[in-house]
């Protein structure tokens, strides 16, 4: 057993957690004033900057908001679709439908983001514009709406997969029993189905939430002037101010660890 | 003492301070040129290293590769800060650094002194670009000049006449509100300072890179006030190009190369210079202190400032060449006149990108100026 | 549960509308690969097959494809081995700190890519090593372990534990049990995990950007760089279409493998 555990644990601990620890430690380093090089002189300035400025508090709140919105949007589309494919679709169509919905995952993150850029391009009175503009004459343009829509589009297959697996695990007998006891479909859904789906939803939400929280590339592609946590980290890195970037990363690390603990309580880990 | 001499003195004393402190050592200059190593890895501004893949007629790399056997790999740096960060890794051999990057690179020991005897074309460089505070420290040269230019204003010709003032970039009732494109880098604070020089002269700003706390706070306030009318903060030149082509940006700070590329795709735009004076750059090709291919690096430096190559890049990018002989070789015979290549008077009003330091660059000793690290923090907060 | 015909129709509409929305950007990219203009606006300025006919001459595209494939293959193999080991350890045994290890196994995917990328780059540089193939593989392997682990653990949960006991009762050694009983039951999950891990690595861009250094250019990096070089942009749309078309049978295979096997109760 120790042998089984040893090697992967060594990797995860040494390579992964080790680098994370180094990163957090480096948040306490300062830059040499003249050359800008990282020194090992300790300072609290980076943490004060990352955690003390109200501008960054609102940035973090916005990022959490976007991540939550993306999760909800994915859930809203995944629930009915997964229910349909799992319970209502003809058996021979099931596999085809699921593969059809998962295939876009393979198309590539960047390609899809740029595809959505071509859809949201606002153009102007003098012309240009993307697909939305051409079809309905208007586009929300680049901004938080486009970011949320794009991220929801990108991560939808993850949520779908989780929720679909959850529906598949629902025993039909339970639903029949609920109907026998006189519950209408809505009541059954609320009291029987949803509680049993919570672990799958929690599992799916881990992907949609975390992938959205730290995203900076989609923000750059369709976000216009929008900024999320990931952008600030990248900005600090390019300054170059690596210790400050490290200080900023403590935000998403803290948020995600807390999120994982909560989702773990909801049973997400048995359903990943 | 006029302000120009004061400024130069300040820079020189700042740099002397640098030398006295030692900083990290960039090593010694190479004494002899050897055989090419087979490749050279460059960090450059977009448009500086063209091998025909952007436009088949724009190529000064292929002949270099054929002649020297040094295959060119280029990484485009989108800002001076990014270039400093890239050179720190030690993975690149040479960099085209603007004035706000050179001294940081020298102080950190990321670039080595350059032996100008190994670069024959240096002899033909304009005297006005030699021995400048941003490329020479204590008499030791750290690179060769690439060229110089000013940051222009691009505007959509169908949206109105050419804007003559920087006020259109900042004023809330600007006719271009909502479609303004701003360079996404902390150094842009200097442009806000230029705006203040024109609209709030009582602040007493004389050098946009020498801002004491009061002046700096005013500049940040101007940028905060500008936020609602900004349509795009561009970091990648292609972002601004795309926005110009689609028409979602009708005014912005730009480089001539972006204007050229967008015009090539049909954008109805043109570039102009605002009357209050512009920020600009004077770029230097420098060699990494950890260069793995130093011989090829030296060959590249000699090549890029050779008359033909320098003429090519100056026309493509839209800047004044550094090699005096390039002026006779440009496809447009008026190129050097348009870009004021021989006009030192013109460039005395261009505020070259420089790294702001605590010691005020305009020579004031009664106050402390805001150093670049604070510029970065302020810009991060502004963009958050 | 009784569902009215109208509700059933409603669900079907939502599902098919969702599928339509999912494919809209992909179809758009495919159509734009025939666009004669070098930008991503709609409608296309003109039509040409030029990009398709000259695509295979673009050396940087071929090199990027190869680079991604190599990195993906190595990361996949290491991740599958380590992930499977971890799945067995966590599924079969109870030990102190098991919950934490379970959390740890998910962390590389749960933490944003930029955190992982910056952390690894920082550590690598601090130890004075050169960024390159190894650093990228290290980064990719780390999050690929999660995918491999997930797939195997999900299958192990479905595999009835009494099969192993029965095998032991019949006199098999642990090794024989593994070879003849356990492995055939989890084999397809391991392969599915491997395929998904490869796909994840193939498509990854954030961790790669920070750990790659100067010498490596993977396919996503190629795409990102070439979106910044407008005159190579159309080739990106061609590459994208090819990747999608090639992925169809692979996606099908992965799904089939995940479903099958181990359905003994």
CSV table of C-alpha atoms in Angstrom, one decimal, chain A residues 18-132:
chain,number,residue,atom,x,y,z
A,18,UNK,CA,6.2,22.2,-2.9
A,19,UNK,CA,6.0,24.7,-5.7
A,20,UNK,CA,2.8,26.2,-4.2
A,21,UNK,CA,4.5,26.6,-0.9
A,22,UNK,CA,7.5,28.3,-2.5
A,23,UNK,CA,5.2,30.6,-4.3
A,24,UNK,CA,3.4,31.7,-1.2
A,25,UNK,CA,6.7,32.1,0.5
A,26,UNK,CA,8.0,34.3,-2.3
A,27,UNK,CA,5.1,36.7,-1.7
A,28,UNK,CA,7.1,37.9,1.3
A,29,UNK,CA,10.1,38.9,-0.9
A,30,UNK,CA,10.9,42.3,-2.1
A,31,UNK,CA,12.5,43.8,-5.2
A,32,UNK,CA,15.8,45.5,-5.3
A,33,UNK,CA,15.0,49.1,-6.0
A,34,UNK,CA,17.5,49.8,-8.7
A,35,UNK,CA,17.7,46.6,-10.6
A,36,UNK,CA,14.2,45.3,-9.9
A,37,UNK,CA,15.6,41.8,-9.1
A,38,UNK,CA,13.9,39.7,-6.5
A,39,UNK,CA,15.7,39.7,-3.2
A,40,UNK,CA,15.1,37.6,-0.1
A,41,UNK,CA,14.6,40.7,2.1
A,42,UNK,CA,11.3,40.1,3.8
A,43,UNK,CA,8.5,42.5,3.4
A,44,UNK,CA,4.8,42.7,4.1
A,45,UNK,CA,4.2,45.3,1.3
A,46,UNK,CA,3.1,42.8,-1.3
A,47,UNK,CA,0.5,41.3,1.0
A,48,UNK,CA,-0.6,44.8,2.1
A,49,UNK,CA,-1.0,45.7,-1.6
A,50,UNK,CA,-2.9,42.6,-2.6
A,51,UNK,CA,-5.2,42.4,0.5
A,52,UNK,CA,-5.4,46.0,1.6
A,53,UNK,CA,-6.5,47.9,-1.5
A,54,UNK,CA,-10.2,48.3,-2.1
A,55,UNK,CA,-9.7,48.2,-5.8
A,56,UNK,CA,-8.6,44.5,-5.5
A,57,UNK,CA,-11.4,43.6,-3.1
A,58,UNK,CA,-13.9,44.6,-5.8
A,59,UNK,CA,-11.8,42.8,-8.4
A,60,UNK,CA,-11.9,39.6,-6.4
A,61,UNK,CA,-15.7,40.0,-5.7
A,62,UNK,CA,-16.2,40.5,-9.4
A,63,UNK,CA,-14.2,37.3,-10.2
A,64,UNK,CA,-16.2,35.3,-7.8
A,65,UNK,CA,-19.4,36.8,-9.2
A,66,UNK,CA,-18.4,35.8,-12.7
A,67,UNK,CA,-17.4,32.3,-11.6
A,68,UNK,CA,-20.8,31.9,-9.9
A,69,UNK,CA,-22.7,33.2,-12.9
A,70,UNK,CA,-20.9,30.8,-15.2
A,71,UNK,CA,-21.7,27.9,-12.9
A,72,UNK,CA,-25.4,28.8,-12.8
A,73,UNK,CA,-25.6,29.3,-16.5
A,74,UNK,CA,-23.9,25.9,-17.1
A,75,UNK,CA,-26.3,24.3,-14.6
A,76,UNK,CA,-29.3,25.9,-16.2
A,77,UNK,CA,-28.5,24.4,-19.6
A,78,UNK,CA,-27.1,21.1,-18.3
A,79,UNK,CA,-30.0,20.0,-16.1
A,80,UNK,CA,-32.7,19.8,-18.7
A,81,UNK,CA,-30.3,18.5,-21.4
A,82,UNK,CA,-28.9,15.8,-19.1
A,83,UNK,CA,-32.4,14.9,-17.9
A,84,UNK,CA,-33.5,14.6,-21.5
A,85,UNK,CA,-30.6,12.4,-22.7
A,86,UNK,CA,-30.6,10.2,-19.6
A,87,UNK,CA,-34.3,9.6,-19.1
A,88,UNK,CA,-36.3,10.7,-22.1
A,89,UNK,CA,-34.3,10.1,-25.2
A,90,UNK,CA,-34.4,6.9,-27.1
A,91,UNK,CA,-31.7,4.4,-26.0
A,92,UNK,CA,-30.1,4.3,-29.4
A,93,UNK,CA,-29.8,8.1,-29.5
A,94,UNK,CA,-28.4,8.4,-26.0
A,95,UNK,CA,-24.7,7.8,-26.8
A,96,UNK,CA,-24.9,9.9,-29.9
A,97,UNK,CA,-26.4,12.8,-28.1
A,98,UNK,CA,-23.9,12.6,-25.3
A,99,UNK,CA,-20.9,12.4,-27.6
A,100,UNK,CA,-22.4,15.3,-29.6
A,101,UNK,CA,-22.5,17.4,-26.5
A,102,UNK,CA,-19.0,16.4,-25.3
A,103,UNK,CA,-17.2,16.7,-28.6
A,104,UNK,CA,-16.8,20.5,-28.5
A,105,UNK,CA,-14.6,19.9,-25.5
A,106,UNK,CA,-12.1,18.5,-27.9
A,107,UNK,CA,-12.2,21.5,-30.2
A,108,UNK,CA,-9.6,23.4,-28.2
A,109,UNK,CA,-10.0,26.2,-25.8
A,110,UNK,CA,-8.4,29.0,-27.8
A,111,UNK,CA,-10.3,28.1,-31.0
A,112,UNK,CA,-13.6,28.3,-29.2
A,113,UNK,CA,-12.7,31.6,-27.5
A,114,UNK,CA,-11.8,33.1,-30.8
A,115,UNK,CA,-14.9,31.7,-32.4
A,116,UNK,CA,-17.0,33.4,-29.7
A,117,UNK,CA,-15.0,36.6,-30.3
A,118,UNK,CA,-16.1,36.4,-33.9
A,119,UNK,CA,-19.7,36.2,-32.7
A,120,UNK,CA,-19.6,39.0,-30.2
A,121,UNK,CA,-17.5,41.5,-32.2
A,122,UNK,CA,-19.5,44.7,-31.8
A,123,UNK,CA,-18.1,46.6,-34.8
A,124,UNK,CA,-19.4,50.2,-35.0
A,125,UNK,CA,-21.6,52.5,-37.1
A,126,UNK,CA,-19.0,52.4,-39.8
A,127,UNK,CA,-19.3,48.7,-40.2
A,128,UNK,CA,-17.6,45.5,-39.2
A,129,UNK,CA,-19.1,43.4,-36.5
A,130,UNK,CA,-19.4,39.7,-35.9
A,131,UNK,CA,-22.1,37.1,-36.3
A,132,UNK,CA,-24.5,38.4,-33.6
